[in-house]
Short mmCIF file of N, CA and C in Angstrom, two decimals:
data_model
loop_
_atom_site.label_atom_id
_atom_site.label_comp_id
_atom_site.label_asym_id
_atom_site.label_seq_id
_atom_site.Cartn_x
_atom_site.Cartn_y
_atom_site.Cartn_z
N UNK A 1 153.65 68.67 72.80
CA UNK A 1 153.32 68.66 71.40
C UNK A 1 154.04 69.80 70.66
N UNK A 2 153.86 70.67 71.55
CA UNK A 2 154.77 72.28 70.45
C UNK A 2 156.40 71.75 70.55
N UNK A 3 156.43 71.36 71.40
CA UNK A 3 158.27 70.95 71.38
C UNK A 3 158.80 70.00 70.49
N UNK A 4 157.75 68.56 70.04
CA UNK A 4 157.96 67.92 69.11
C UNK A 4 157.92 68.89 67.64
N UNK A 5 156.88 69.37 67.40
CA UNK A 5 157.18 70.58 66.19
C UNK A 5 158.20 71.42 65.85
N UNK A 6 158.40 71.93 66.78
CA UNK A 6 160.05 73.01 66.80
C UNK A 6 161.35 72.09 66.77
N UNK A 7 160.85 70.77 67.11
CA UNK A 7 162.27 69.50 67.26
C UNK A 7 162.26 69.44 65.25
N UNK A 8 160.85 68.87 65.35
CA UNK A 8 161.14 68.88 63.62
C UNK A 8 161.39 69.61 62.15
N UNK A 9 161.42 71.16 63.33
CA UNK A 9 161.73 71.86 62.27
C UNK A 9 162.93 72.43 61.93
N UNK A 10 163.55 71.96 63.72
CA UNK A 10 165.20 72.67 63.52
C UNK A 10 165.81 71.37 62.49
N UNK A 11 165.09 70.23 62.72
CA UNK A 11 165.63 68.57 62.19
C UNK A 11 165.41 69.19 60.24
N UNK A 12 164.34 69.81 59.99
CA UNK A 12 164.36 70.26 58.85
C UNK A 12 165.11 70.88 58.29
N UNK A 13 165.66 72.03 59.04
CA UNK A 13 166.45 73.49 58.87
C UNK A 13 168.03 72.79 58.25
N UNK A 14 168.20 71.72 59.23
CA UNK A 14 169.72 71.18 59.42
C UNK A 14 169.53 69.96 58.56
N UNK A 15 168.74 69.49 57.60
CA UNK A 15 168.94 68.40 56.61
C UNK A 15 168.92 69.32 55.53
N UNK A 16 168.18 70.24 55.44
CA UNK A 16 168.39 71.08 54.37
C UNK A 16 170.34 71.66 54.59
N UNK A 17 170.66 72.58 55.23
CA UNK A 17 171.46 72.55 55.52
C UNK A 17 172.92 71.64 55.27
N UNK A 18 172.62 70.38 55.51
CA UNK A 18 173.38 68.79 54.97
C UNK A 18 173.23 68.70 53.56
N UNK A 19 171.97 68.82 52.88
CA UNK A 19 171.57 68.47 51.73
C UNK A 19 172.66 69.83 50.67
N UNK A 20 172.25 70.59 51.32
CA UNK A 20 173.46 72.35 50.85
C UNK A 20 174.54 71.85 50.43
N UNK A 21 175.68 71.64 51.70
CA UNK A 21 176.55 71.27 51.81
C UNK A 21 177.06 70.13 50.90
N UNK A 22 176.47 68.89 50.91
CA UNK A 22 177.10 68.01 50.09
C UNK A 22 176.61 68.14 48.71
N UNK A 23 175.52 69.16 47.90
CA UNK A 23 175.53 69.52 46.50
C UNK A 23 176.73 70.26 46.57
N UNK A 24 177.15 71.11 47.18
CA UNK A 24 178.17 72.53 47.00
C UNK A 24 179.39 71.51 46.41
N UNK A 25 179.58 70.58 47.81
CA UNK A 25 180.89 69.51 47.36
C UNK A 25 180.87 68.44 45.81
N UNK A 26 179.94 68.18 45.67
CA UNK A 26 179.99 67.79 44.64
C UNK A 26 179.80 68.51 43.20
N UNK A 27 178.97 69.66 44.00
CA UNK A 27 179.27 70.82 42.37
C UNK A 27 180.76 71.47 42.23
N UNK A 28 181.58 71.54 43.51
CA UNK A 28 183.01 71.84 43.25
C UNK A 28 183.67 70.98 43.02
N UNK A 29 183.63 69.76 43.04
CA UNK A 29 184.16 68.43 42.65
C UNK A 29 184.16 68.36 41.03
N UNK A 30 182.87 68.56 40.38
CA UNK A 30 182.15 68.61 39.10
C UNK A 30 182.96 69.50 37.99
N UNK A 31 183.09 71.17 38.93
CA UNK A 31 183.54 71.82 38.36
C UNK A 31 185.32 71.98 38.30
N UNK A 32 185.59 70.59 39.20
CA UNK A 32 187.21 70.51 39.56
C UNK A 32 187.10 70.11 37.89
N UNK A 33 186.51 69.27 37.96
CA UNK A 33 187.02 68.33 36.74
C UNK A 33 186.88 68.79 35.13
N UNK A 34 185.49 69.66 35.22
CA UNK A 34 185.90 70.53 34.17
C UNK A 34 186.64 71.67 34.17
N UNK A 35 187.56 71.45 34.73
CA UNK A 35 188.61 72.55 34.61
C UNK A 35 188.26 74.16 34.93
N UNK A 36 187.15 74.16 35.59
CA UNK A 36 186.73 75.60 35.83
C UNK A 36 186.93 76.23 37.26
N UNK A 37 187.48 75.32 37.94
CA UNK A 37 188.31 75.27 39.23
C UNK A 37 189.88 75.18 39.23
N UNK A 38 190.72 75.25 40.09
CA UNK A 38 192.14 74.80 40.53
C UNK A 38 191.74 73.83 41.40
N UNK A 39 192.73 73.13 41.71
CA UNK A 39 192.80 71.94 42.63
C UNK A 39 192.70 72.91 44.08
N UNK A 40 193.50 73.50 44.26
CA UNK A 40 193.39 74.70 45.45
C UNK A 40 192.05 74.93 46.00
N UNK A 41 191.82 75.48 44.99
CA UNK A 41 190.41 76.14 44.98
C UNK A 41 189.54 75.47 45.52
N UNK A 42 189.02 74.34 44.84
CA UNK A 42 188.34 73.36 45.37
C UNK A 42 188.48 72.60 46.59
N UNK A 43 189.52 72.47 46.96
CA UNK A 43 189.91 72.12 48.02
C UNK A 43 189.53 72.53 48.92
N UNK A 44 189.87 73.80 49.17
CA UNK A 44 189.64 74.88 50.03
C UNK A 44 188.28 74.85 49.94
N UNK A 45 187.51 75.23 49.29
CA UNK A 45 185.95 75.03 49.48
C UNK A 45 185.55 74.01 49.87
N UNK A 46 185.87 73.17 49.59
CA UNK A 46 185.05 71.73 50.26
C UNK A 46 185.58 71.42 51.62
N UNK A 47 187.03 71.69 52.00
CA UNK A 47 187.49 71.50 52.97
C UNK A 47 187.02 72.85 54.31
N UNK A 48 186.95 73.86 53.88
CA UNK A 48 186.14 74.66 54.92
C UNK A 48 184.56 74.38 54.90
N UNK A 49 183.75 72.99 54.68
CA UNK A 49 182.41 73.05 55.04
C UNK A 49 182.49 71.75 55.17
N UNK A 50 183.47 70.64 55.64
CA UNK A 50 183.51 69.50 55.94
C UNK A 50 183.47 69.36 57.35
N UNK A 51 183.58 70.28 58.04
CA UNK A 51 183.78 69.87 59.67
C UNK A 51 182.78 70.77 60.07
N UNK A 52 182.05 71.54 59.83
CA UNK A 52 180.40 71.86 60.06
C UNK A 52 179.58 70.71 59.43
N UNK A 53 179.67 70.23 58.20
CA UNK A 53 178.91 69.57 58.00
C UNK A 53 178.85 68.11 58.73
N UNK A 54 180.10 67.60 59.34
CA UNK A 54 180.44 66.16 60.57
C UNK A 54 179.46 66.95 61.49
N UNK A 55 179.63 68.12 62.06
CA UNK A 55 179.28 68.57 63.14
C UNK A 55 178.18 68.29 63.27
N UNK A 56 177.12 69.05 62.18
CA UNK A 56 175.52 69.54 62.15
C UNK A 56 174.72 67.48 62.09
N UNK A 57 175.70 66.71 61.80
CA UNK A 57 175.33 65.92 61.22
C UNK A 57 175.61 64.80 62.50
N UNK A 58 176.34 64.97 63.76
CA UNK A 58 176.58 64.39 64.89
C UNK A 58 175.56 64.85 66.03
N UNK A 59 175.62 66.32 65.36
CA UNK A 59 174.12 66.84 66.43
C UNK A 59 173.05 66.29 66.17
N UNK A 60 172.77 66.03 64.81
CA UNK A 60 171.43 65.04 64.43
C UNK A 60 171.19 63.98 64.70
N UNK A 61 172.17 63.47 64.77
CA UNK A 61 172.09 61.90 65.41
C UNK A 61 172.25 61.68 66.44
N UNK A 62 172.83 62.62 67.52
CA UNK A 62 172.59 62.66 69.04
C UNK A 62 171.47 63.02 69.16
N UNK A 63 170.62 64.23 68.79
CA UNK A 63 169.34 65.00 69.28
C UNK A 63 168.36 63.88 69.09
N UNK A 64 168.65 62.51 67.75
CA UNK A 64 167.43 61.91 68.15
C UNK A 64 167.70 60.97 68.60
N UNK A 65 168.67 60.24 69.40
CA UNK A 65 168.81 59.72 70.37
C UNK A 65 168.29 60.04 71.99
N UNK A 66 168.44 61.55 71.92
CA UNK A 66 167.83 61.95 73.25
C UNK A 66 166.61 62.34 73.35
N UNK A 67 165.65 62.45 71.93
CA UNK A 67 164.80 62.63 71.99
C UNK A 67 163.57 60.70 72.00
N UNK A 68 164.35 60.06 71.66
CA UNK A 68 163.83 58.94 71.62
C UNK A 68 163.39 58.42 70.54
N UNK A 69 163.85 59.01 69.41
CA UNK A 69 163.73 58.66 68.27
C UNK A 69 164.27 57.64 67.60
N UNK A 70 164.08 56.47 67.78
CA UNK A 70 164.90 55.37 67.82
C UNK A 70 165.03 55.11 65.78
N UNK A 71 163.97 54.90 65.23
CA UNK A 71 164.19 55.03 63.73
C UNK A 71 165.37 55.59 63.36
N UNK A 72 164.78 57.29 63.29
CA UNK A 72 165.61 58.21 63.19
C UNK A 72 167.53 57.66 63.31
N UNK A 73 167.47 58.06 64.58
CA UNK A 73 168.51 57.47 65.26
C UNK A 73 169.36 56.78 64.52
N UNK A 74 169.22 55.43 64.57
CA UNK A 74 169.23 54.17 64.03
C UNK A 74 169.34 54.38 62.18
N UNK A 75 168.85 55.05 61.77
CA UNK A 75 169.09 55.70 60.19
C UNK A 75 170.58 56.61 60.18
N UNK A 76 170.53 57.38 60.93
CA UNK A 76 171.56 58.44 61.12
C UNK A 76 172.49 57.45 61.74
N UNK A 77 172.74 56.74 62.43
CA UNK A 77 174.02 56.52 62.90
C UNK A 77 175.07 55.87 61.86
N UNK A 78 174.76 55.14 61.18
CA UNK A 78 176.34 54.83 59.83
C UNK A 78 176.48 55.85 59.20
N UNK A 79 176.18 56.68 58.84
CA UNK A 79 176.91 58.25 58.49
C UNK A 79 177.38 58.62 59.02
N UNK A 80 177.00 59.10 60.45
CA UNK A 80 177.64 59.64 61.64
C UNK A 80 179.23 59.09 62.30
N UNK A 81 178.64 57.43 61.96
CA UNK A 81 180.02 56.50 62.52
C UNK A 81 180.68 56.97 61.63
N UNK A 82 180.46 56.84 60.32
CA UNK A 82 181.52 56.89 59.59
C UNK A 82 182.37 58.28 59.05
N UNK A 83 181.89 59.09 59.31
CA UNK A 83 181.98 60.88 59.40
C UNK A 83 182.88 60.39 60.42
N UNK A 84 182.69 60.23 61.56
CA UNK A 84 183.48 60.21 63.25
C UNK A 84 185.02 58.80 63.01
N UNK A 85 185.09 57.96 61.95
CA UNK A 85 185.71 57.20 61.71
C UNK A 85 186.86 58.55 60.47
N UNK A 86 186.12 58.54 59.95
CA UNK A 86 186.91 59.88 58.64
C UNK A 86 187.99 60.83 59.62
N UNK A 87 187.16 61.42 60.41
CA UNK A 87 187.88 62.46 61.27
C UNK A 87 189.22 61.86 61.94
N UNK A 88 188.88 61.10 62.86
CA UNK A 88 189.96 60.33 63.51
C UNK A 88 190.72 59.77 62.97
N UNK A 89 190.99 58.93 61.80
CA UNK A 89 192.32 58.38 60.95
C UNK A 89 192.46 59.79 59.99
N UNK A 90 191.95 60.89 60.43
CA UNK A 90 192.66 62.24 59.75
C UNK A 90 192.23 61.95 58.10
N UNK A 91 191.23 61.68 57.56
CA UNK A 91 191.16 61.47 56.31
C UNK A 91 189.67 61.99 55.68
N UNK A 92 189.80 63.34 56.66
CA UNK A 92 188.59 64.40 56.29
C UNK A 92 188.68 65.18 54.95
N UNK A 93 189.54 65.65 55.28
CA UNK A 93 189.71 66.99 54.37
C UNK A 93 190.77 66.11 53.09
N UNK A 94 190.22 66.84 52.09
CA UNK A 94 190.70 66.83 50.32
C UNK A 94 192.45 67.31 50.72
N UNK A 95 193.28 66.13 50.16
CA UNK A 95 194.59 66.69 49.74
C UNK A 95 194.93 67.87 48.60
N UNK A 96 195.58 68.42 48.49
CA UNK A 96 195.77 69.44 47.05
C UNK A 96 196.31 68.24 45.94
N UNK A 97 197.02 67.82 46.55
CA UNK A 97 198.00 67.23 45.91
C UNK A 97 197.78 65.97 45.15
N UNK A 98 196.69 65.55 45.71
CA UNK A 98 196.11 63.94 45.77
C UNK A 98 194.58 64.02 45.15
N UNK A 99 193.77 65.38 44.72
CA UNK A 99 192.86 65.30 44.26
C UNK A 99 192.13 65.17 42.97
N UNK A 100 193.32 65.06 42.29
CA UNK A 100 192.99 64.31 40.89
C UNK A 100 192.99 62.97 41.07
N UNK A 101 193.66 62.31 41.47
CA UNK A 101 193.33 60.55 42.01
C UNK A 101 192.62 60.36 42.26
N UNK A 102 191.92 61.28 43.45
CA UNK A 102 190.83 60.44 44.20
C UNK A 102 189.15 60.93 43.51
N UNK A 103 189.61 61.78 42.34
CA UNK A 103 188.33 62.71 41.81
C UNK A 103 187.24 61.36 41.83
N UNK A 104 187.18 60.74 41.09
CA UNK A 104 186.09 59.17 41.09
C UNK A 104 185.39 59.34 42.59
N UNK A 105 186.21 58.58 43.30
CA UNK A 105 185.83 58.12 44.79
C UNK A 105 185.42 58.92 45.34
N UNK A 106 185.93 60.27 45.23
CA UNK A 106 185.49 61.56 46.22
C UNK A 106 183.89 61.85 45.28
N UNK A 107 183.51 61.83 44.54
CA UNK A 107 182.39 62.32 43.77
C UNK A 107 181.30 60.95 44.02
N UNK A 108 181.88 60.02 44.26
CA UNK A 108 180.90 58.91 44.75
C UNK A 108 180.65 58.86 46.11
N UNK A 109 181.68 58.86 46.38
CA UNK A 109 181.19 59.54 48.39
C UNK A 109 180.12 60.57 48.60
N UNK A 110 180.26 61.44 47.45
CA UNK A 110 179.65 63.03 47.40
C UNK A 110 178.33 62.55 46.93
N UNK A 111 177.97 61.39 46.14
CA UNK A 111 176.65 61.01 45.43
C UNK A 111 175.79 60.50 46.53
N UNK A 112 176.65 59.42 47.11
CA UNK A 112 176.25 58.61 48.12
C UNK A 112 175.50 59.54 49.27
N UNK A 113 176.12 60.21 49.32
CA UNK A 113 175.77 61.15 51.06
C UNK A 113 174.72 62.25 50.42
N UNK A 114 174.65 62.13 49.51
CA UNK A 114 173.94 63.24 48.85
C UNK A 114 172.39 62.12 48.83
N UNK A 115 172.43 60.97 48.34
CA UNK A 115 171.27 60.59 48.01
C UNK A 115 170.92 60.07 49.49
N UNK A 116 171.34 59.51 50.49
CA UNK A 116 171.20 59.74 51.90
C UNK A 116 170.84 60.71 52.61
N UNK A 117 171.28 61.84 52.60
CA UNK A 117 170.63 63.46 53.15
C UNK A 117 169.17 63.00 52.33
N UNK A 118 169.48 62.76 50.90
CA UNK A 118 167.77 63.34 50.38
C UNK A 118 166.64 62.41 51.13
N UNK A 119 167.24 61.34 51.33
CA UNK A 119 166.26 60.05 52.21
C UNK A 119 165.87 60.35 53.24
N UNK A 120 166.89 60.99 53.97
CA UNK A 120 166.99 61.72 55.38
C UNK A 120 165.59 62.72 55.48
N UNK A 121 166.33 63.95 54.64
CA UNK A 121 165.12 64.59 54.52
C UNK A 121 163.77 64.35 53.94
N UNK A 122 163.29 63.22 53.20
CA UNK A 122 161.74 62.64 53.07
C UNK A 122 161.70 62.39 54.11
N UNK A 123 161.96 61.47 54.78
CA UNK A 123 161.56 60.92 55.84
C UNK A 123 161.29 61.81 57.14
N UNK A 124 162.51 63.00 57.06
CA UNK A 124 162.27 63.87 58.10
C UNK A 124 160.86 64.72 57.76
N UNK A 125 160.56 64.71 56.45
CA UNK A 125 159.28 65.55 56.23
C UNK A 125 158.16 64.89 56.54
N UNK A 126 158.46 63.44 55.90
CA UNK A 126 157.13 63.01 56.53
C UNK A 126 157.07 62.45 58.19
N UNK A 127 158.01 61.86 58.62
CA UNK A 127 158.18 61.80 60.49
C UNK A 127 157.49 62.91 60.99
N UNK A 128 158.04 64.61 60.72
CA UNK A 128 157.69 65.56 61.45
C UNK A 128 156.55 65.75 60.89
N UNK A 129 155.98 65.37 59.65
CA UNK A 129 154.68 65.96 59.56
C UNK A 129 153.50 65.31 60.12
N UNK A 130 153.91 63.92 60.09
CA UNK A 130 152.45 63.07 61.20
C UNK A 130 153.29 63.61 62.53
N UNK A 131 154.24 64.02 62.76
CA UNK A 131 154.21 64.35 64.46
C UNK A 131 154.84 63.19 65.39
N UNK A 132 156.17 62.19 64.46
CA UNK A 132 156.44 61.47 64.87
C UNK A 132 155.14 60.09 66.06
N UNK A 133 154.57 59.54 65.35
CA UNK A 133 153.65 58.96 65.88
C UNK A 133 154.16 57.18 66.40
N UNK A 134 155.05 56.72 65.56
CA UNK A 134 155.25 55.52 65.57
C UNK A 134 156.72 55.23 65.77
N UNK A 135 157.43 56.61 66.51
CA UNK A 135 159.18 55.95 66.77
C UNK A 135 158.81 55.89 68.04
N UNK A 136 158.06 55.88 69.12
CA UNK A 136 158.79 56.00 70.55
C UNK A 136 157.59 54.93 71.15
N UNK A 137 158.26 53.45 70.56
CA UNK A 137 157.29 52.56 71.38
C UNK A 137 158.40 52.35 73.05
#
């Protein structure tokens, strides 16, 4: 029972964490566009918290796989695939060069994953707060 608790709170720590991360990207995205950024700039910021954030976000979806969290799991994995699909055709990280084009798409990606973390985390609040009762038939 104490181990399920400490499972849901590191699961807390690290959606908050996710939830961080993809406001930051989309508030530097935001502020690309009102001109209160460089393309550089932004870049560079979003691109140094894109491969912690795949990371923290592959550990989540493994840990509840091994924990037996099949919901969970099963919620997290098309993010995860598709984070692990991004990486491998090399189409992680923001071009300098290419980020006025893609400003639209990149800020809808950024909405998308943003309103997903927030789902993530209800659900992780309420899962860990009954104590996961109903994922491990």
């Amino acid at each position: 029972m104490a181990w399920d608790l400490i499972f849901w709170v590191v699961c807390f720590f690290i959606n908050i964490a996710l939830l961080a991360s993809s406001f930051f990207q989309l508030l530097s995205l935001s502020d690309l566009e009102a001109d209160h950024l460089n393309p550089f700039e932004a870049s560079t910021r979003i691109n140094s918290i894109v491969l912690p954030e795949f990371l923290l976000q592959g550990f989540l979806c493994i840990s509840f796989l091994l924990t037996w969290h099949w919901f969970m799991f099963l919620f997290t994995l098309p993010i995860a695939a598709y984070h692990l699909m991004l990486y491998l055709n090399r189409k992680h990280l923001l071009d300098v060069t290419e980020i006025f084009r893609d400003l639209n798409t990149e800020k809808k990606y950024r909405f998308i994953k943003l309103a997903v973390y927030l789902l993530l985390f209800t659900v992780v609040l309420f899962r860990g707060g009954s104590l996961d009762k109903f994922s491990k038939f």
